[in-house]
Short mmCIF file of C-alpha atoms in Angstrom, two decimals:
data_model
loop_
_atom_site.label_atom_id
_atom_site.label_comp_id
_atom_site.label_asym_id
_atom_site.label_seq_id
_atom_site.Cartn_x
_atom_site.Cartn_y
_atom_site.Cartn_z
CA MET A 1 0.00 0.00 0.00
CA GLY A 2 1.37 3.43 -0.98
CA SER A 3 2.30 6.15 1.46
CA CYS A 4 -0.80 8.12 0.50
CA CYS A 5 -2.84 5.53 2.34
CA SER A 6 -0.97 5.67 5.65
CA SER A 7 -2.78 7.03 8.70
CA PRO A 8 -1.22 8.75 11.71
CA GLU A 9 -0.25 6.71 14.73
CA ARG A 10 -3.16 6.57 17.18
CA LYS A 11 -2.86 7.33 20.87
CA ASP A 12 -5.25 6.75 23.77
CA THR A 13 -5.77 10.41 24.59
CA ASN A 14 -6.25 13.72 22.83
CA THR A 15 -4.45 15.70 25.54
CA VAL A 16 -1.15 15.31 27.32
CA LYS A 17 0.24 16.67 30.53
CA THR A 18 3.43 18.59 29.91
CA GLU A 19 5.67 20.58 32.21
CA LEU A 20 6.18 24.09 30.87
CA GLU A 21 9.62 25.33 31.79
CA LYS A 22 9.96 22.54 34.34
CA ASP A 23 13.33 23.81 35.47
CA LYS A 24 11.64 27.11 36.42
CA GLY A 25 9.02 25.37 38.51
CA VAL A 26 6.03 26.25 36.35
CA GLN A 27 2.93 24.20 37.19
CA GLU A 28 2.05 21.17 35.08
CA VAL A 29 -0.85 21.87 32.68
CA GLU A 30 -2.88 20.01 30.06
CA HIS A 31 -2.69 20.87 26.38
CA PRO A 32 -4.73 19.32 23.55
CA ILE A 33 -2.88 17.41 20.85
CA TYR A 34 -3.44 18.47 17.25
CA VAL A 35 -2.10 17.07 13.98
CA GLY A 36 -0.94 18.93 10.88
CA LYS A 37 -3.29 18.48 7.91
CA TYR A 38 -1.01 20.35 5.49
CA ASP A 39 2.65 21.33 5.31
CA TYR A 40 3.28 24.84 6.63
CA ASP A 41 6.55 26.71 6.05
CA SER A 42 7.27 29.35 8.68
CA ARG A 43 7.10 32.90 7.34
CA THR A 44 8.44 34.87 10.32
CA ASP A 45 10.66 34.23 13.33
CA ASP A 46 7.49 33.91 15.45
CA ASP A 47 6.04 31.18 13.21
CA LEU A 48 6.26 27.43 13.75
CA GLY A 49 6.76 25.38 10.59
CA PHE A 50 5.51 21.80 10.43
CA LYS A 51 4.72 18.92 8.08
CA LYS A 52 1.48 17.12 7.40
CA GLY A 53 1.08 14.48 10.11
CA ASP A 54 3.23 16.25 12.72
CA LEU A 55 1.79 16.19 16.24
CA MET A 56 1.78 19.33 18.35
CA TYR A 57 0.45 20.69 21.61
CA ILE A 58 -1.80 23.75 21.35
CA ILE A 59 -0.69 26.16 24.08
CA SER A 60 -2.97 29.10 23.32
CA THR A 61 -6.01 29.77 21.12
CA GLU A 62 -6.42 33.39 22.18
CA ASP A 63 -6.08 34.47 18.53
CA VAL A 64 -8.74 32.48 16.66
CA ASP A 65 -6.74 32.47 13.40
CA TRP A 66 -3.18 32.00 14.74
CA TRP A 67 -2.63 29.55 17.58
CA PHE A 68 0.50 29.18 19.69
CA ALA A 69 1.79 25.62 19.51
CA ARG A 70 4.71 23.34 20.44
CA LEU A 71 5.84 20.45 18.23
CA LYS A 72 5.77 17.13 20.08
CA ASP A 73 9.05 15.80 18.71
CA THR A 74 11.30 18.88 18.56
CA ARG A 75 9.54 21.00 21.24
CA LYS A 76 9.93 24.05 19.01
CA GLU A 77 7.28 26.70 19.63
CA GLY A 78 5.58 29.37 17.54
CA TYR A 79 2.39 30.54 15.89
CA ILE A 80 0.53 28.35 13.42
CA PRO A 81 -2.51 28.99 11.17
CA SER A 82 -5.41 27.27 12.93
CA SER A 83 -6.92 26.23 9.59
CA TYR A 84 -3.93 23.94 8.93
CA VAL A 85 -4.46 21.56 11.87
CA ALA A 86 -7.15 19.33 13.38
CA GLU A 87 -7.63 17.76 16.80
CA TYR A 88 -5.79 14.45 16.95
CA LYS A 89 -7.99 11.35 16.62
CA SER A 90 -10.97 13.50 15.67
CA LEU A 91 -12.95 12.92 12.48
CA ASP A 92 -11.54 16.15 11.04
CA ALA A 93 -8.02 14.73 11.42
CA GLU A 94 -8.73 11.87 9.03
CA ALA A 95 -7.16 12.54 5.63
CA TRP A 96 -10.26 11.20 3.88
CA PHE A 97 -12.83 13.33 5.75
CA LEU A 98 -13.59 16.70 4.19
CA GLY A 99 -16.70 17.70 6.12
CA GLN A 100 -19.07 20.24 4.59
CA ILE A 101 -18.10 20.27 0.93
CA LYS A 102 -20.51 19.90 -1.97
CA ARG A 103 -20.67 16.99 -4.39
CA ILE A 104 -19.28 19.12 -7.22
CA GLU A 105 -16.30 20.08 -5.05
CA ALA A 106 -15.71 16.41 -4.24
CA GLU A 107 -15.71 15.62 -7.96
CA ARG A 108 -13.38 18.53 -8.68
CA LEU A 109 -10.88 17.28 -6.11
CA LEU A 110 -11.04 13.60 -7.06
CA ASN A 111 -10.72 14.37 -10.77
CA GLN A 112 -7.40 16.13 -10.29
CA PRO A 113 -4.51 14.18 -11.90
CA VAL A 114 -2.83 13.54 -8.53
CA ASN A 115 -5.79 11.39 -7.50
CA LYS A 116 -5.86 7.97 -9.13
CA VAL A 117 -8.63 5.40 -9.46
CA GLU A 118 -9.71 4.08 -6.01
CA SER A 119 -9.09 7.47 -4.38
CA PHE A 120 -11.94 8.49 -2.10
CA LEU A 121 -13.29 10.95 0.43
CA ILE A 122 -16.17 11.14 2.90
CA ARG A 123 -18.20 14.30 3.40
CA ASP A 124 -21.32 15.47 5.17
CA SER A 125 -24.46 14.64 3.19
CA GLU A 126 -26.00 17.66 1.46
CA SER A 127 -29.49 16.19 1.19
CA ASN A 128 -29.68 14.17 4.42
CA PRO A 129 -28.34 16.05 7.48
CA GLY A 130 -26.69 13.69 9.94
CA ASP A 131 -25.71 11.20 7.25
CA PHE A 132 -22.53 11.14 5.18
CA SER A 133 -21.66 10.72 1.50
CA LEU A 134 -18.82 8.56 0.19
CA SER A 135 -17.27 9.77 -3.08
CA VAL A 136 -15.02 7.35 -4.98
CA LYS A 137 -13.00 7.80 -8.17
CA ASP A 138 -13.87 4.97 -10.57
CA GLN A 139 -12.44 4.30 -14.04
CA ASP A 140 -14.71 6.69 -15.92
CA ARG A 141 -16.31 8.92 -13.29
CA VAL A 142 -16.65 9.84 -9.64
CA ARG A 143 -19.34 7.77 -7.95
CA HIS A 144 -21.25 8.78 -4.83
CA TYR A 145 -22.78 6.59 -2.11
CA ARG A 146 -24.94 7.57 0.82
CA VAL A 147 -23.63 6.47 4.20
CA HIS A 148 -26.73 5.87 6.34
CA ARG A 149 -26.63 6.44 10.08
CA LEU A 150 -29.12 4.63 12.33
CA GLU A 151 -30.50 5.87 15.65
CA ASP A 152 -27.94 3.85 17.60
CA GLY A 153 -25.12 5.54 15.64
CA SER A 154 -24.19 2.54 13.52
CA LEU A 155 -23.42 3.13 9.84
CA PHE A 156 -23.91 1.24 6.59
CA VAL A 157 -23.56 1.79 2.83
CA THR A 158 -24.78 -1.33 1.03
CA ASN A 159 -25.51 -5.02 1.60
CA GLY A 160 -26.42 -4.48 5.24
CA VAL A 161 -22.80 -4.49 6.46
CA MET A 162 -22.86 -2.42 9.68
CA PHE A 163 -20.04 -0.36 11.17
CA GLN A 164 -19.59 1.45 14.46
CA SER A 165 -17.53 4.29 12.99
CA LEU A 166 -16.46 5.79 9.68
CA HIS A 167 -12.94 4.58 10.43
CA ASP A 168 -14.20 0.99 10.65
CA LEU A 169 -16.13 1.50 7.40
CA VAL A 170 -13.04 2.73 5.56
CA GLU A 171 -10.88 -0.11 6.90
CA HIS A 172 -13.44 -2.67 5.70
CA TYR A 173 -13.75 -1.29 2.16
CA LYS A 174 -10.00 -1.05 1.76
CA THR A 175 -9.92 -4.81 1.25
CA GLN A 176 -13.49 -5.65 0.19
CA LYS A 177 -15.67 -3.94 -2.40
CA ASP A 178 -18.95 -5.36 -1.04
CA GLY A 179 -21.10 -3.56 -3.61
CA LEU A 180 -18.90 -0.50 -4.17
CA CYS A 181 -17.38 0.23 -7.58
CA CYS A 182 -13.87 -0.39 -6.21
CA ASN A 183 -11.83 -0.62 -3.01
CA LEU A 184 -11.06 2.49 -0.98
CA LEU A 185 -7.30 2.63 -1.36
CA CYS A 186 -6.09 6.23 -1.10
CA PRO A 187 -7.61 9.25 0.64
CA CYS A 188 -8.17 12.13 -1.75
CA LEU A 189 -5.08 14.32 -1.98
CA GLN A 190 -5.83 18.03 -1.56
CA THR A 191 -3.56 20.27 -3.61
CA GLU A 192 -5.13 23.54 -2.48
CA LYS A 193 -4.19 24.65 1.02
CA PRO A 194 -6.56 26.78 3.12
CA GLN A 195 -6.13 30.54 3.08
CA THR A 196 -4.37 31.97 6.11
CA ALA A 197 -5.70 35.05 7.88
CA GLY A 198 -3.10 37.50 6.63
CA LEU A 199 0.53 36.72 5.98
CA SER A 200 1.28 36.15 9.66
CA ARG A 201 -0.25 36.77 13.07
CA GLN A 202 1.37 40.18 13.37
CA ALA A 203 0.67 41.19 9.76
CA ASN A 204 -2.96 40.21 10.24
CA LYS A 205 -3.24 42.59 13.18
CA GLU A 206 -1.25 45.45 11.67
CA TRP A 207 -1.82 45.02 7.97
CA GLU A 208 -0.10 48.26 6.93
CA ILE A 209 3.38 46.87 6.27
CA ASP A 210 6.68 48.50 5.37
CA LYS A 211 7.69 48.45 1.71
CA THR A 212 11.11 47.17 2.70
CA GLN A 213 9.44 43.83 3.48
CA ILE A 214 8.44 43.47 -0.18
CA GLN A 215 10.81 42.50 -2.97
CA LEU A 216 9.39 42.87 -6.49
CA LYS A 217 10.62 40.01 -8.70
CA THR A 218 8.79 39.67 -12.04
CA LYS A 219 6.37 42.02 -13.75
CA LEU A 220 3.20 40.09 -14.58
CA GLY A 221 1.18 42.78 -16.30
CA ALA A 222 -0.15 46.33 -16.31
CA GLY A 223 -3.60 47.86 -16.32
CA MET A 224 -5.61 51.00 -15.77
CA LEU A 225 -4.48 51.44 -12.16
CA GLY A 226 -0.89 50.33 -12.35
CA GLU A 227 1.29 47.23 -12.57
CA VAL A 228 1.09 43.72 -11.15
CA TRP A 229 4.26 42.00 -9.94
CA GLU A 230 5.22 38.66 -8.53
CA GLY A 231 7.05 39.43 -5.32
CA VAL A 232 8.35 38.01 -2.06
CA TRP A 233 7.29 39.12 1.41
CA ASN A 234 9.77 38.92 4.28
CA GLY A 235 12.12 36.82 2.14
CA THR A 236 9.87 33.78 2.67
CA THR A 237 6.48 34.05 1.00
CA SER A 238 5.53 34.46 -2.66
CA VAL A 239 2.86 37.12 -3.18
CA ALA A 240 1.28 39.19 -5.93
CA VAL A 241 1.80 42.95 -5.63
CA LYS A 242 -0.39 45.49 -7.39
CA THR A 243 1.33 48.88 -7.55
CA ILE A 244 -1.09 51.82 -7.88
CA ARG A 245 0.13 54.71 -10.03
CA PRO A 246 0.37 58.06 -8.18
CA GLY A 247 -2.79 60.13 -8.41
CA LYS A 248 -5.02 57.24 -9.38
CA VAL A 249 -6.76 56.89 -6.02
CA SER A 250 -7.32 58.83 -2.82
CA VAL A 251 -5.31 57.13 -0.07
CA GLU A 252 -8.07 57.80 2.45
CA VAL A 253 -10.78 56.31 0.23
CA PHE A 254 -8.50 53.43 -0.73
CA LEU A 255 -7.83 52.50 2.91
CA GLN A 256 -11.50 52.71 3.78
CA GLU A 257 -12.41 50.27 1.00
CA ALA A 258 -9.39 48.03 1.60
CA ARG A 259 -10.37 47.54 5.25
CA ILE A 260 -13.70 46.15 4.06
CA VAL A 261 -12.15 43.96 1.36
CA LYS A 262 -9.63 42.46 3.78
CA LYS A 263 -12.47 41.07 5.88
CA LEU A 264 -13.94 39.24 2.89
CA ARG A 265 -12.70 35.66 3.03
CA HIS A 266 -13.84 32.86 0.73
CA PRO A 267 -12.00 30.07 -1.15
CA ARG A 268 -13.04 31.61 -4.49
CA LEU A 269 -11.91 35.16 -3.73
CA ILE A 270 -8.34 36.45 -3.99
CA GLN A 271 -7.25 37.41 -0.48
CA LEU A 272 -5.88 40.87 0.23
CA TYR A 273 -3.05 40.32 2.72
CA ALA A 274 -1.66 43.79 3.37
CA VAL A 275 -1.13 47.29 2.00
CA CYS A 276 1.69 49.84 1.81
CA THR A 277 0.24 53.38 1.73
CA LYS A 278 2.83 55.56 3.50
CA GLU A 279 4.36 56.62 0.19
CA GLU A 280 3.42 56.30 -3.46
CA PRO A 281 3.08 54.13 -5.35
CA ILE A 282 0.62 52.35 -3.08
CA TYR A 283 1.14 48.58 -2.84
CA MET A 284 -1.60 45.97 -2.52
CA VAL A 285 -0.12 42.67 -1.34
CA MET A 286 -2.28 39.73 -2.39
CA GLU A 287 -2.48 36.01 -2.93
CA LEU A 288 -0.43 34.82 -5.94
CA MET A 289 -2.06 32.62 -8.58
CA LYS A 290 0.14 30.52 -10.86
CA TYR A 291 -1.57 30.95 -14.24
CA GLY A 292 -2.67 34.58 -14.18
CA SER A 293 -5.92 35.88 -15.64
CA LEU A 294 -8.68 33.57 -16.80
CA VAL A 295 -8.96 35.25 -20.20
CA GLU A 296 -5.29 34.58 -20.99
CA TYR A 297 -5.46 31.08 -19.51
CA LEU A 298 -8.39 30.17 -21.78
CA LYS A 299 -6.50 31.40 -24.84
CA GLY A 300 -3.45 29.33 -23.92
CA GLU A 301 -3.13 26.40 -21.55
CA GLY A 302 -6.89 26.12 -21.08
CA ARG A 303 -7.64 26.01 -24.79
CA THR A 304 -8.26 22.24 -24.72
CA LEU A 305 -10.62 22.21 -21.73
CA LYS A 306 -13.83 20.27 -22.27
CA ILE A 307 -17.29 21.70 -21.67
CA GLU A 308 -17.50 20.05 -18.23
CA ARG A 309 -14.42 21.94 -17.04
CA LEU A 310 -15.63 25.22 -18.53
CA VAL A 311 -18.93 24.94 -16.68
CA ASP A 312 -17.01 24.08 -13.51
CA ILE A 313 -14.96 27.28 -13.88
CA ALA A 314 -18.20 29.25 -14.24
CA ALA A 315 -19.57 27.55 -11.11
CA GLN A 316 -16.45 28.48 -9.15
CA VAL A 317 -16.81 32.14 -10.12
CA ALA A 318 -20.52 32.05 -9.21
CA SER A 319 -19.57 30.60 -5.81
CA GLY A 320 -17.25 33.51 -5.04
CA MET A 321 -19.80 36.03 -6.28
CA SER A 322 -22.56 34.35 -4.24
CA TYR A 323 -20.48 35.01 -1.14
CA LEU A 324 -20.12 38.69 -2.08
CA GLU A 325 -23.87 38.79 -2.65
CA GLN A 326 -24.46 37.42 0.86
CA GLN A 327 -22.15 40.11 2.24
CA ASN A 328 -24.05 42.81 0.29
CA TYR A 329 -20.81 43.71 -1.48
CA ILE A 330 -20.73 44.84 -5.12
CA HIS A 331 -17.73 43.99 -7.31
CA CYS A 332 -18.39 46.58 -10.08
CA ASP A 333 -15.79 45.20 -12.53
CA LEU A 334 -16.41 41.48 -12.97
CA ALA A 335 -14.69 40.19 -16.12
CA ALA A 336 -12.51 37.22 -17.11
CA ARG A 337 -9.46 39.50 -16.93
CA ASN A 338 -10.23 39.96 -13.21
CA ILE A 339 -10.51 36.25 -12.46
CA LEU A 340 -7.26 34.44 -11.69
CA VAL A 341 -6.35 30.79 -12.21
CA GLY A 342 -4.24 28.62 -9.92
CA GLU A 343 -3.19 24.98 -9.77
CA HIS A 344 -5.56 22.36 -11.25
CA GLY A 345 -7.96 24.94 -12.67
CA MET A 346 -8.88 26.54 -9.35
CA CYS A 347 -10.30 30.02 -10.05
CA LYS A 348 -10.69 33.06 -7.81
CA VAL A 349 -12.32 36.46 -8.28
CA ALA A 350 -9.85 39.35 -8.05
CA ASP A 351 -9.79 43.17 -8.06
CA ILE A 352 -12.69 43.34 -5.63
CA GLY A 353 -13.70 46.93 -4.90
CA LEU A 354 -10.96 48.60 -6.94
CA THR A 355 -13.39 50.31 -9.29
CA LYS A 356 -14.94 52.09 -6.30
CA VAL A 357 -11.72 53.91 -5.37
CA ILE A 358 -10.66 55.11 -8.83
CA ASP A 359 -10.54 58.86 -9.35
CA LYS A 360 -13.04 58.94 -12.23
CA ASP A 361 -12.09 62.47 -13.40
CA ASN A 362 -8.42 61.47 -13.48
CA MET A 363 -9.29 58.31 -15.41
CA GLU A 364 -11.24 60.20 -18.07
CA ALA A 365 -8.58 62.90 -18.38
CA GLN A 366 -5.97 60.24 -19.14
CA GLY A 367 -8.19 58.54 -21.70
CA ALA A 368 -8.65 55.32 -19.75
CA LYS A 369 -11.40 53.08 -21.11
CA PHE A 370 -14.48 52.31 -19.07
CA PRO A 371 -15.33 48.56 -19.39
CA ILE A 372 -18.65 49.33 -21.08
CA LYS A 373 -18.99 45.90 -22.73
CA TRP A 374 -19.11 44.22 -19.31
CA THR A 375 -21.27 46.86 -17.61
CA ALA A 376 -25.04 46.62 -17.14
CA PRO A 377 -26.94 49.39 -18.96
CA GLU A 378 -28.39 50.88 -15.76
CA ALA A 379 -24.87 51.10 -14.33
CA ALA A 380 -23.33 52.56 -17.49
CA ILE A 381 -26.07 55.16 -18.02
CA TYR A 382 -27.28 56.03 -14.51
CA ASN A 383 -24.35 54.80 -12.36
CA ARG A 384 -26.73 52.36 -10.64
CA PHE A 385 -24.35 49.60 -9.60
CA SER A 386 -25.79 46.68 -7.64
CA THR A 387 -25.46 42.94 -7.22
CA LYS A 388 -27.78 42.68 -10.22
CA SER A 389 -25.37 44.73 -12.35
CA ASP A 390 -22.68 42.25 -11.28
CA VAL A 391 -25.00 39.48 -12.53
CA TRP A 392 -25.12 41.19 -15.95
CA SER A 393 -21.32 41.23 -15.99
CA PHE A 394 -21.28 37.55 -15.04
CA GLY A 395 -23.32 36.80 -18.16
CA VAL A 396 -20.51 38.35 -20.21
CA VAL A 397 -17.99 36.24 -18.26
CA LEU A 398 -20.01 33.14 -19.19
CA TYR A 399 -19.58 34.15 -22.85
CA GLU A 400 -15.81 34.61 -22.37
CA ILE A 401 -15.51 31.19 -20.73
CA ILE A 402 -17.48 29.22 -23.33
CA THR A 403 -15.59 30.91 -26.22
CA TYR A 404 -12.14 30.38 -24.68
CA GLY A 405 -11.53 34.08 -24.15
CA ARG A 406 -12.79 35.44 -27.46
CA PRO A 407 -13.46 39.22 -27.58
CA VAL A 408 -17.00 40.12 -26.55
CA TYR A 409 -19.30 42.04 -28.90
CA PRO A 410 -16.80 41.57 -31.78
CA GLY A 411 -16.88 44.30 -34.42
CA ILE A 412 -19.02 46.60 -32.27
CA THR A 413 -17.68 49.76 -30.64
CA ASP A 414 -18.33 50.65 -27.01
CA HIS A 415 -20.74 53.42 -28.01
CA GLU A 416 -22.61 51.11 -30.38
CA VAL A 417 -22.84 48.36 -27.76
CA LEU A 418 -24.75 50.50 -25.29
CA GLU A 419 -27.12 51.75 -27.97
CA LYS A 420 -27.76 48.25 -29.36
CA ILE A 421 -28.32 46.77 -25.89
CA GLN A 422 -30.95 49.42 -25.17
CA GLN A 423 -32.65 48.35 -28.40
CA GLY A 424 -32.77 44.74 -27.19
CA TYR A 425 -29.63 43.30 -28.83
CA ARG A 426 -27.85 40.44 -27.06
CA MET A 427 -24.79 38.51 -28.19
CA PRO A 428 -25.87 35.40 -30.15
CA CYS A 429 -25.29 31.87 -28.90
CA PRO A 430 -21.63 30.95 -29.58
CA PRO A 431 -20.80 27.86 -31.68
CA ASN A 432 -20.85 24.58 -29.72
CA CYS A 433 -22.46 26.29 -26.73
CA PRO A 434 -25.22 24.22 -25.05
CA LYS A 435 -28.62 25.90 -25.25
CA GLU A 436 -29.08 25.58 -21.48
CA TYR A 437 -25.82 27.46 -20.91
CA TYR A 438 -26.84 30.23 -23.32
CA ASP A 439 -30.21 30.49 -21.58
CA ILE A 440 -28.38 31.26 -18.34
CA MET A 441 -26.46 34.02 -20.14
CA LEU A 442 -29.73 35.52 -21.41
CA ASP A 443 -31.20 35.41 -17.91
CA CYS A 444 -28.22 37.45 -16.69
CA TRP A 445 -28.86 40.01 -19.45
CA HIS A 446 -32.51 40.66 -18.61
CA GLU A 447 -33.38 44.32 -19.14
CA ASP A 448 -35.03 44.50 -15.71
CA PRO A 449 -32.37 44.09 -12.99
CA ALA A 450 -34.93 42.63 -10.56
CA SER A 451 -35.67 39.83 -13.05
CA ARG A 452 -32.05 38.67 -13.24
CA PRO A 453 -31.16 35.60 -11.15
CA THR A 454 -29.26 35.78 -7.89
CA PHE A 455 -25.70 34.46 -7.75
CA GLU A 456 -26.95 31.78 -5.36
CA THR A 457 -29.29 30.56 -8.11
CA LEU A 458 -26.57 30.83 -10.75
CA GLN A 459 -24.18 28.81 -8.60
CA TRP A 460 -26.80 26.09 -8.15
CA GLN A 461 -27.69 26.02 -11.87
CA LEU A 462 -24.05 25.64 -12.91
CA GLU A 463 -23.15 23.10 -10.23
CA GLU A 464 -26.14 20.96 -11.24
CA PHE A 465 -25.66 21.59 -14.98
CA PHE A 466 -24.92 17.96 -15.87
CA ASN A 467 -27.24 16.44 -13.25
CA SER A 468 -24.60 14.16 -11.73
CA GLU A 469 -25.90 11.60 -9.32
CA GLY A 470 -25.03 11.56 -5.64
#
């Protein structure tokens, strides 16, 4: 059996009694044992680096995002991101248990190349609270099985074989199929690590950082506001840095908006880590994504993606936008150029809130182009931006995705676009585009903003697009 199938050594207790500074006579105390779920490389001198599977004692949880811990083997101490660990022997500590994720996310993870046939995961059931779902990678697809839980707590999948725990269930199906499509050999490998709250505990508290901590490495692109660079923070951590050209934004307005954006945290949104505003150009320090913008990715490496993957990308974007919708936050500039792509096709919405802080008079004076082809008519004409105007923009993003980044409204000028849209024109259905997908685009482009779907509905429609079982 490969190393991917190994499980951590089990102990009889989740806590240990340790003597803190025994030589100084400090009283013996109890500390819970946790296990690393992902590798974490220390970023500052106060951090504690560890590997997946390492055991550690949690000394303090005063900061909900950054706990103080001590490694069991080396007794080194420092701060760790709480999202990278789980209580030892708990269900969350099992490599195969992913908790509250949706079926489509399970399929996305299991279909990654690193996961071979007979890889599996267990998650909370979406349709039957209290039960679980088993997702298994078969030869041609991911298959899903309901794990039933009886009143006495016992569990079963098929054929009446009963188990007292999910661990017992997994151990049984490792060696016997008993009605499943295949054995459960390897827990699903997760290539995407959780976001950390800021770059470090201190940077999360005081997110205005000194520019000397940032080293700009490679220029990735340039836009209306400034340039985007790949950089390194504190000599340890790769980041993306957006440099804002002098005069483009009011520092006061920028900071006000940035404070809001920094609190927005979702797996499908690019995280803003920190800012440098003491001198121009202003720096925005953000999460780095390997493949850059979605529009360029679709024209290049993503050119061979099949329709299933394209719809999945659209669903990911809708998921991030649904979160913004729940937070009553308006993006104002949703477009494929402002969606970034990471490993294994993971997509995240970027440039959240930037449009709100632009000096509009300065922009017009310098001849910068307003993204009229992505903007809802009520927003372009009357400046009425809303979640529903974001939905209109999402319809244009759907067009960009299904056409592999082709220009929108080809052969039509910005001025003509607005006039034609007011007359009822909508982009025609692209070649090889499913009718059901195009219908979603048309729903997004409804003349009446109130009649456009919510992002919650759009997310559901796209996630259920192929009606997979499970």
